[in-house]
Each structure stands twice: as structure tokens, then as C-alpha cells.
mmCIF file of C-alpha atoms in Angstrom:
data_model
loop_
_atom_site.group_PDB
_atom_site.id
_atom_site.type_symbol
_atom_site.label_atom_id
_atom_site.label_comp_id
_atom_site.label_asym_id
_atom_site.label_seq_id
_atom_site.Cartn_x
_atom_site.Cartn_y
_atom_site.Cartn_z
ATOM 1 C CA UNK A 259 52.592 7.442 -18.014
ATOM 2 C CA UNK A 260 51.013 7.638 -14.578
ATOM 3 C CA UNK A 261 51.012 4.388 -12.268
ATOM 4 C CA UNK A 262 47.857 4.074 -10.287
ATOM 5 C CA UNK A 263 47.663 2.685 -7.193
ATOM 6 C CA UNK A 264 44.586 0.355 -5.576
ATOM 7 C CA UNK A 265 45.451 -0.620 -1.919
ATOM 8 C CA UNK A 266 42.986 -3.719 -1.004
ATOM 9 C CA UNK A 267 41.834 -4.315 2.355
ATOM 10 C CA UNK A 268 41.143 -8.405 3.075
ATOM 11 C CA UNK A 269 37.718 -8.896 5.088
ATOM 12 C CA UNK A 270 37.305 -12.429 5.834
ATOM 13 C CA UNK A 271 38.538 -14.374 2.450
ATOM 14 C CA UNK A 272 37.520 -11.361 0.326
ATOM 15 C CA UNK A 273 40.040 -8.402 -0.673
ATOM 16 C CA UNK A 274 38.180 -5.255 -0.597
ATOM 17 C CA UNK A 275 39.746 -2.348 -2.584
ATOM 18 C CA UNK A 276 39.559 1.056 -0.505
ATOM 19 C CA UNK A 277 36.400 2.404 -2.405
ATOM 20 C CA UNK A 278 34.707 -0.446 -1.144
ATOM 21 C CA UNK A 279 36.188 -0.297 2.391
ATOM 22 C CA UNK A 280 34.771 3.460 2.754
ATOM 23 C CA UNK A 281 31.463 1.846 1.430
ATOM 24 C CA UNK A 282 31.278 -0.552 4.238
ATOM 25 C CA UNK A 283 32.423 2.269 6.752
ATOM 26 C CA UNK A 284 30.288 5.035 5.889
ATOM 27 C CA UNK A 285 26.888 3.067 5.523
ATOM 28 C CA UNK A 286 25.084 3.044 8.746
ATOM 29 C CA UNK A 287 22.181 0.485 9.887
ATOM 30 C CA UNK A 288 19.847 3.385 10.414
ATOM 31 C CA UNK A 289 20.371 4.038 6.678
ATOM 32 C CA UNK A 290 19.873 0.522 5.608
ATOM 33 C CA UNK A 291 16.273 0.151 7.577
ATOM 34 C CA UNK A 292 14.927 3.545 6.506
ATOM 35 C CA UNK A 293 15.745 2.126 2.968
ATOM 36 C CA UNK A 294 14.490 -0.759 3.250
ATOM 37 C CA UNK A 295 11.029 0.567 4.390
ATOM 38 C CA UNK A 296 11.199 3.087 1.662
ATOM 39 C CA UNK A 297 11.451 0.487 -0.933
ATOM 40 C CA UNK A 298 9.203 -1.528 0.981
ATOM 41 C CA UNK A 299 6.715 1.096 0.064
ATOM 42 C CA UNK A 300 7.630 1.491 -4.080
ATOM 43 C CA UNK A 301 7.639 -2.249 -4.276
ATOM 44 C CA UNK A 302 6.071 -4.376 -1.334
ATOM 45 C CA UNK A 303 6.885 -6.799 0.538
ATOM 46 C CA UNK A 304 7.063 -9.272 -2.198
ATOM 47 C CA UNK A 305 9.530 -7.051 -4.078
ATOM 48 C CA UNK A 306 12.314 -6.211 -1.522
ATOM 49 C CA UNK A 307 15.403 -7.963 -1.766
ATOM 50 C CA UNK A 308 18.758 -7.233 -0.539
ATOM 51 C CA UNK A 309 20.150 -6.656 -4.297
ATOM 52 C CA UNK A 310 17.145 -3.887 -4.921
ATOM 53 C CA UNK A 311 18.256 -2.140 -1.271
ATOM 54 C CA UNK A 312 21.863 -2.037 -2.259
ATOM 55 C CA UNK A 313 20.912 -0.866 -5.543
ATOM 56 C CA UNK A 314 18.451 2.058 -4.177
ATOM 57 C CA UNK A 315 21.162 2.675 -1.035
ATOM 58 C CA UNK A 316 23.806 2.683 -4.115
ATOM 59 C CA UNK A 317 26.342 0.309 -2.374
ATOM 60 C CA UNK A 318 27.232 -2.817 -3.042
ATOM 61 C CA UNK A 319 24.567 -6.286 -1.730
ATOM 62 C CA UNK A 320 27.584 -7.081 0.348
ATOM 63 C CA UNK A 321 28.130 -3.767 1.834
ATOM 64 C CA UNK A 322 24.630 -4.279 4.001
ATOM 65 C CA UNK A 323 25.430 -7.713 5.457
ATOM 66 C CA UNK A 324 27.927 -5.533 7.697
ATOM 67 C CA UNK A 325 24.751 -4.588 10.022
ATOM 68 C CA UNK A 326 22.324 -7.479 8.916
ATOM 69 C CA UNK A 327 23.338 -10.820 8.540
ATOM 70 C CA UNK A 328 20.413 -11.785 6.621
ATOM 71 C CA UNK A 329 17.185 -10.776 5.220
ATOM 72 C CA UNK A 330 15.065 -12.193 8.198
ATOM 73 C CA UNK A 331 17.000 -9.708 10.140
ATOM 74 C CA UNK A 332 17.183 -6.929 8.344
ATOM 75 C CA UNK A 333 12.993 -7.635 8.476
ATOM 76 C CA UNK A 334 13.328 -7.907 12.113
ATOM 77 C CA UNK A 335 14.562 -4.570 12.091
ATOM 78 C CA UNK A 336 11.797 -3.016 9.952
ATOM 79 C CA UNK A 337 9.112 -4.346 12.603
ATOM 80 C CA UNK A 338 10.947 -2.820 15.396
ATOM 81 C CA UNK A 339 11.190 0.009 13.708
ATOM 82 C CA UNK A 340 7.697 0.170 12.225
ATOM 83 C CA UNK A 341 6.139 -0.309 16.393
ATOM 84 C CA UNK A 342 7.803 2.736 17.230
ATOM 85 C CA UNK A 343 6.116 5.292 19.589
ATOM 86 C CA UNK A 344 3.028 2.317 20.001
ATOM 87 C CA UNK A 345 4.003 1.992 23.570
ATOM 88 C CA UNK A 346 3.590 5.815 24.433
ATOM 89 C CA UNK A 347 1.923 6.871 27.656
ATOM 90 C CA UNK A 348 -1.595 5.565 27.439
ATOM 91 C CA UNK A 349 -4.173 8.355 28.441
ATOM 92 C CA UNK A 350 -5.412 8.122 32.522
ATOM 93 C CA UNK A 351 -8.967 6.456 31.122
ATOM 94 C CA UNK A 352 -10.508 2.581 32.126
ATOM 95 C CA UNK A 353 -8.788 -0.434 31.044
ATOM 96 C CA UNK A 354 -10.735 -0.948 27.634
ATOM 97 C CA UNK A 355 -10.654 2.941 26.012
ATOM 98 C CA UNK A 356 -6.377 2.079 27.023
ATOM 99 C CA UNK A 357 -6.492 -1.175 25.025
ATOM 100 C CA UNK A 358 -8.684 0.675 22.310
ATOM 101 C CA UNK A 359 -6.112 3.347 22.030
ATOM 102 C CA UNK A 360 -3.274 0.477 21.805
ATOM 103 C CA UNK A 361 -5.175 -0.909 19.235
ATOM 104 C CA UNK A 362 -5.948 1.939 17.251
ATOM 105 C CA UNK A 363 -2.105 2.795 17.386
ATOM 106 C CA UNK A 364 -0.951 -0.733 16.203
ATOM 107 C CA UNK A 365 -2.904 -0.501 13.385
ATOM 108 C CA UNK A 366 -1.948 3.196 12.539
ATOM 109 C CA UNK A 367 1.526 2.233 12.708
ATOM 110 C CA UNK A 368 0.898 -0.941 10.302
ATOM 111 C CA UNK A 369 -0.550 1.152 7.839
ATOM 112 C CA UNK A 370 2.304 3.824 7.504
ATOM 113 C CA UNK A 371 4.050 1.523 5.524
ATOM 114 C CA UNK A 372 2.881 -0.495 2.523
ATOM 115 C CA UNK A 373 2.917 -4.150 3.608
ATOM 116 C CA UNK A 374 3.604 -3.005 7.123
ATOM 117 C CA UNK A 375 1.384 -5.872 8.811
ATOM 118 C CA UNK A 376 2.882 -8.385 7.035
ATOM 119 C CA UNK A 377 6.452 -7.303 7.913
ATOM 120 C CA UNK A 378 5.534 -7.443 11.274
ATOM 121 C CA UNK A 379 3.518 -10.902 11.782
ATOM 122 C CA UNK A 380 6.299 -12.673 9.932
ATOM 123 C CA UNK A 381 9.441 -11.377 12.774
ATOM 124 C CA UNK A 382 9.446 -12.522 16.300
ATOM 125 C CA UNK A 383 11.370 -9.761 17.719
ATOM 126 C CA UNK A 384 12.311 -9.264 21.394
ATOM 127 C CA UNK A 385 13.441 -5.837 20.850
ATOM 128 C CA UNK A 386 12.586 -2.623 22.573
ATOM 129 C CA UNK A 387 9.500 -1.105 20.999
ATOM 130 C CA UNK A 388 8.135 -4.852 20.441
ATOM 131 C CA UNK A 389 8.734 -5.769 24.324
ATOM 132 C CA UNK A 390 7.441 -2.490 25.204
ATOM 133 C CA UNK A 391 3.753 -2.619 23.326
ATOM 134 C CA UNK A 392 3.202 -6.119 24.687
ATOM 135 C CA UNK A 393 4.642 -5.143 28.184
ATOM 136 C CA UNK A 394 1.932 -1.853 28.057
ATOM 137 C CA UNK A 395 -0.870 -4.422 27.263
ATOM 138 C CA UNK A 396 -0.302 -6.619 29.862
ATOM 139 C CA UNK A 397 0.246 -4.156 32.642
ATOM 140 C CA UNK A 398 -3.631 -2.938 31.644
ATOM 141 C CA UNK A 399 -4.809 -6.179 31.729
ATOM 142 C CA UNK A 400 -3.101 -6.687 35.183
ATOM 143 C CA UNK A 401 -4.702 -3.755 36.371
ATOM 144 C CA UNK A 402 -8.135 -5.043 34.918
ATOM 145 C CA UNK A 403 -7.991 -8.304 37.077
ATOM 146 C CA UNK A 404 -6.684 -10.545 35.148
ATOM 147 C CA UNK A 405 -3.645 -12.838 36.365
ATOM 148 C CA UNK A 406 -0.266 -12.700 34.211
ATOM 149 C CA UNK A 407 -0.635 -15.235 32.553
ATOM 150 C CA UNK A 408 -4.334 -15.023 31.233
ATOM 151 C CA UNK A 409 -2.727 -11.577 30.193
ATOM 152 C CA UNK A 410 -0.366 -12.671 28.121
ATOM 153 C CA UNK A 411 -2.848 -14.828 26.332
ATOM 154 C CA UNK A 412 -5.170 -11.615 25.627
ATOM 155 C CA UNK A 413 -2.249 -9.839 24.759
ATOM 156 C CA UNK A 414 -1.392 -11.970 22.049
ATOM 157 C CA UNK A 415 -5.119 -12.296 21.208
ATOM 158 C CA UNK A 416 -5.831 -8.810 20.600
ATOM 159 C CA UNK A 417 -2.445 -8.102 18.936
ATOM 160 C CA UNK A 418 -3.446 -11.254 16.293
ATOM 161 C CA UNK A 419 -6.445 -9.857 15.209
ATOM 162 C CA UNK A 420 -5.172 -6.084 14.896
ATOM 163 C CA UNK A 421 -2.287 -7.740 12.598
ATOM 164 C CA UNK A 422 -4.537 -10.199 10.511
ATOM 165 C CA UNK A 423 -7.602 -7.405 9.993
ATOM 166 C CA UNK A 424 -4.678 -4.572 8.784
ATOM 167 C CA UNK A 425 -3.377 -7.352 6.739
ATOM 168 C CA UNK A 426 -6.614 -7.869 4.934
ATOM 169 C CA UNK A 427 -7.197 -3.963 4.644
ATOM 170 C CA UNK A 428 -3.627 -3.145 2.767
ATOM 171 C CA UNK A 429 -4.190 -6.249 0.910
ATOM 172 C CA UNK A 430 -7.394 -4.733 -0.446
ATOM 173 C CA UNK A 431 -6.505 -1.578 -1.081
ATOM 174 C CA UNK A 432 -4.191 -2.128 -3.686
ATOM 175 C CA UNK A 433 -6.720 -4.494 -5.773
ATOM 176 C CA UNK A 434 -7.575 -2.324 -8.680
ATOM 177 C CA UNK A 435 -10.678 -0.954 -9.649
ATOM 178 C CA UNK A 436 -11.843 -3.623 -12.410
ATOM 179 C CA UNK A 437 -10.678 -6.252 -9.742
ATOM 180 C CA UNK A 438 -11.986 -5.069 -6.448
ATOM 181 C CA UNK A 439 -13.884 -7.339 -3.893
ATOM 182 C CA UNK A 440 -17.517 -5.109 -5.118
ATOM 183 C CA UNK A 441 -16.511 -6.850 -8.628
ATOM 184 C CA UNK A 442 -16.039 -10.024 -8.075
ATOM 185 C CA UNK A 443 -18.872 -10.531 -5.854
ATOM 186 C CA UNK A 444 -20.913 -9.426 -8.968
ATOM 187 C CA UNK A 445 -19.142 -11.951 -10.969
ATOM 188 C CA UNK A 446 -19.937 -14.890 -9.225
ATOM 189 C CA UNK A 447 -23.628 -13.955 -9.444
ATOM 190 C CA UNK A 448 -25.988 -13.367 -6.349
ATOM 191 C CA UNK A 449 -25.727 -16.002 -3.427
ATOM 192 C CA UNK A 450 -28.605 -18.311 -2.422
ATOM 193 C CA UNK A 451 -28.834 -16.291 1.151
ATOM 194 C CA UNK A 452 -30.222 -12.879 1.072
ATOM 195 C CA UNK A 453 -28.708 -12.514 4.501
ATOM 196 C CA UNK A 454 -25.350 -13.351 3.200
ATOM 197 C CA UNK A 455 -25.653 -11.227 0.512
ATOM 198 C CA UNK A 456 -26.238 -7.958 2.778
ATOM 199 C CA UNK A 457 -23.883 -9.002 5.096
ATOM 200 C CA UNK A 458 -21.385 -9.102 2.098
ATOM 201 C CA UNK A 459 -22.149 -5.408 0.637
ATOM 202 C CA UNK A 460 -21.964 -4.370 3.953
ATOM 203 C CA UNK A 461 -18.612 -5.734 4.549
ATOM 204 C CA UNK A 462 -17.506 -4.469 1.463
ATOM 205 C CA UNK A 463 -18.696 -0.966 1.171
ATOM 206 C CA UNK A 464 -17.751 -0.380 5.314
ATOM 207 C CA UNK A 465 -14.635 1.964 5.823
ATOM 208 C CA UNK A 466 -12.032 -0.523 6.926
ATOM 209 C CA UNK A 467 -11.642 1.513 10.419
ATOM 210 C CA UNK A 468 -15.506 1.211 11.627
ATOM 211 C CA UNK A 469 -14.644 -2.633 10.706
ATOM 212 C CA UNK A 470 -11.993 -2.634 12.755
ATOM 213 C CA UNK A 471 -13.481 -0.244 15.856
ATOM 214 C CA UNK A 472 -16.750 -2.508 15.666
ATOM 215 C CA UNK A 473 -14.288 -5.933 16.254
ATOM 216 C CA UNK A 474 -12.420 -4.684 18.331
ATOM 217 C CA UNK A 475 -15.269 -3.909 20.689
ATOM 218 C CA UNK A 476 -16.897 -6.763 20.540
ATOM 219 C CA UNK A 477 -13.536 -8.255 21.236
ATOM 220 C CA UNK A 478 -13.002 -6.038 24.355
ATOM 221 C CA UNK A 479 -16.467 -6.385 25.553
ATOM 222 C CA UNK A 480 -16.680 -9.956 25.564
ATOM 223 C CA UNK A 481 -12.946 -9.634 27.850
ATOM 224 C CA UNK A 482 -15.264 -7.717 30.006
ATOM 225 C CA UNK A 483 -17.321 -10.971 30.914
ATOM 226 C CA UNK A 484 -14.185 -12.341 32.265
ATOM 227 C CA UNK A 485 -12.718 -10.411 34.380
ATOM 228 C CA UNK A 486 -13.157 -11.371 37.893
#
């Protein structure tokens, strides 16, 4: 007969056989985000737990709370991750076509990942590529006239409505066909206003990026009034 042997390691009050211990060692926190935004994209936000990562990572739950202590920041580290390369070099143009290109980049980088927005409005993370979008915003703003603080306010402003209009969009994209908006505005039968009712079809039938250009103009225009 052959005797095996299974030398444990103790982490904390657990004993950890040596499998296990190379499973803690050789997964790296890199590996566990890019995971977790790939199975943010097969099942949403909704859908990703830590037990469906460890499954699709093929280690153990545990095995991931090495590098994230808990969900919330493992989620902190998907919005970091997802703002990356927002903050690039803005092209040498005026103050408004910068903060339209900041815009337009936000948004690009909420869509490259199902649920994206969402991930990102629900983490308040002081990290690098978060500081560094907010920081480029500001310094534009500063540049425009406007004093720090009134800066950080329009910062936040235009950052709030990029997040809550991208949140909308993905939301609506994945209603099917029998259930889109175009649908149920039929089912509830025509509205009282006629102006209401064209203002709906056109906010339904719009591509959601001329929605979002045409807000965020209006947005940046009415800034314009206010700068000294």
C-alpha cells in the first residue's frame, strides 16, 4: 500500500492543504477584476457574485478574498478599472469641445462593459484613473474661469448626468423586442397631448448618442452663461 501525504498550511483559524495554498498564491488581483468584468458581461450586474467568479476563475470563493476583502471592493476595483485611459491628453481645442471629448469618453468607457454605469455610480473610489478624470475636468473648468470650487460642483454635475443617461441606454438595450419602450407606449394607448406624444417617438426612435450629444450641449452651453 502507498501512504499519501497532505501537508496543511493554517491561515488565520483555517488549515489550508497545499493545493489550496498554491491556489491562493498563484491567483493574482489582475486576474480576479478581468474576471469579474467578464462575467459582469455574461450575467450583469445583478448576477455577479463572488461564488460565480470563483467558479468561472476555477478557485475556491475564499481564494479571492486574498486581494478583495469584500464584494464592494472587488466593485471598486471594476470602476477603476472600467475609467481607464478617460483621463488621456485632451486635444489643444476650447474648454467645451475638451469637456465634450471627456464626456464622450466616459460614456464610451461605460458602455464597454455590460452594466458598466451602474458599476461605477454605485463605488466611490479615490483611486488613480477616478482622481485623474475628475482632476482633468476641473483643471478645464479652471482654465474656463470658473473658481475651484464652482468646478468641482460642475464636475460632479456633468459626470452625474453622463452616468445616469448611459445607465438608462444599457438598461434599454437589453429589453427585448416584444417588450421594448416603442411597445409599451402602444400599450398604454395614445396620450391626451399630441405634443407629448411626438416628443415620446422621438425620444424613443433617437440613437441613444445624438440623445446624449444634444444634452450634453445644452448642458455645456448653458455653463457658458456662467462663466465670468
Amino acid at each position: 500500500m502507498f501512504t499519501v501525504n497532505v501537508v496543511h498550511v493554517r491561515i488565520g483559524s483555517r488549515v489550508l492543504s497545499t493545493a489550496r495554498k498554491r491556489e491562493f498564491s498563484m491567483l493574482r488581483r489582475p486576474d480576479v477584476v478581468k474576471g469579474a468584468l467578464d462575467l459582469l458581461d455574461a450575467e450583469g450586474l445583478d448576477g455577479l457574485t463572488m461564488r460565480k467568479l470563483g467558479t468561472a476563475l476555477n478557485v475556491q470563493a475564499g481564494a479571492m478574498y486574498r486581494h478583495f476583502p469584500s464584494k464592494e471592493a472587488l466593485l471598486d476595483a471594476m470602476a477603476e478599472q472600467l475609467l481607464e485611459g478617460v483621463a488621456a491628453p485632451l486635444p489643444e481645442v476650447s474648454w467645451d469641445e475638451q469637456l465634450r471629448v471627456l464626456g464622450d469618453r466616459l460614456r464610451g468607457a461605460l458602455l464597454s462593459r455590460r452594466d458598466g454605469a451602474r458599476v461605477v455610480a454605485g463605488t466611490y473610489v479615490p483611486d488613480a484613473n477616478t482622481n485623474a478624470a475628475g482632476r482633468l475636468a476641473v483643471e478645464v473648468l479652471c482654465r474656463a474661469g470658473l473658481a475651484p470650487e464652482q468646478a468641482g460642483w460642475i464636475t460632479f454635475a456633468m459626470f452625474y448626468y453622463v452616468l445616469g443617461h448611459t445607465i438608462e441606454e444599457q438598461a434599454q438595450s437589453r429589453l427585448a423586442e416584444s417588450d421594448d419602450w416603442a411597445t409599451r407606449r402602444a400599450a398604454a394607448g395614445p396620450d391626451e397631448s399630441a405634443t407629448f406624444e411626438k416628443a415620446m417617438s422621438a425620444l424613443i426612435t433617437a440613437d441613444p448618442g445624438a440623445r446624449f450629444a444634444y444634452g450634453l450641449d445644452v448642458f455645456l452651453d448653458g455653463l457658458a452663461q456662467r462663466l465670468p
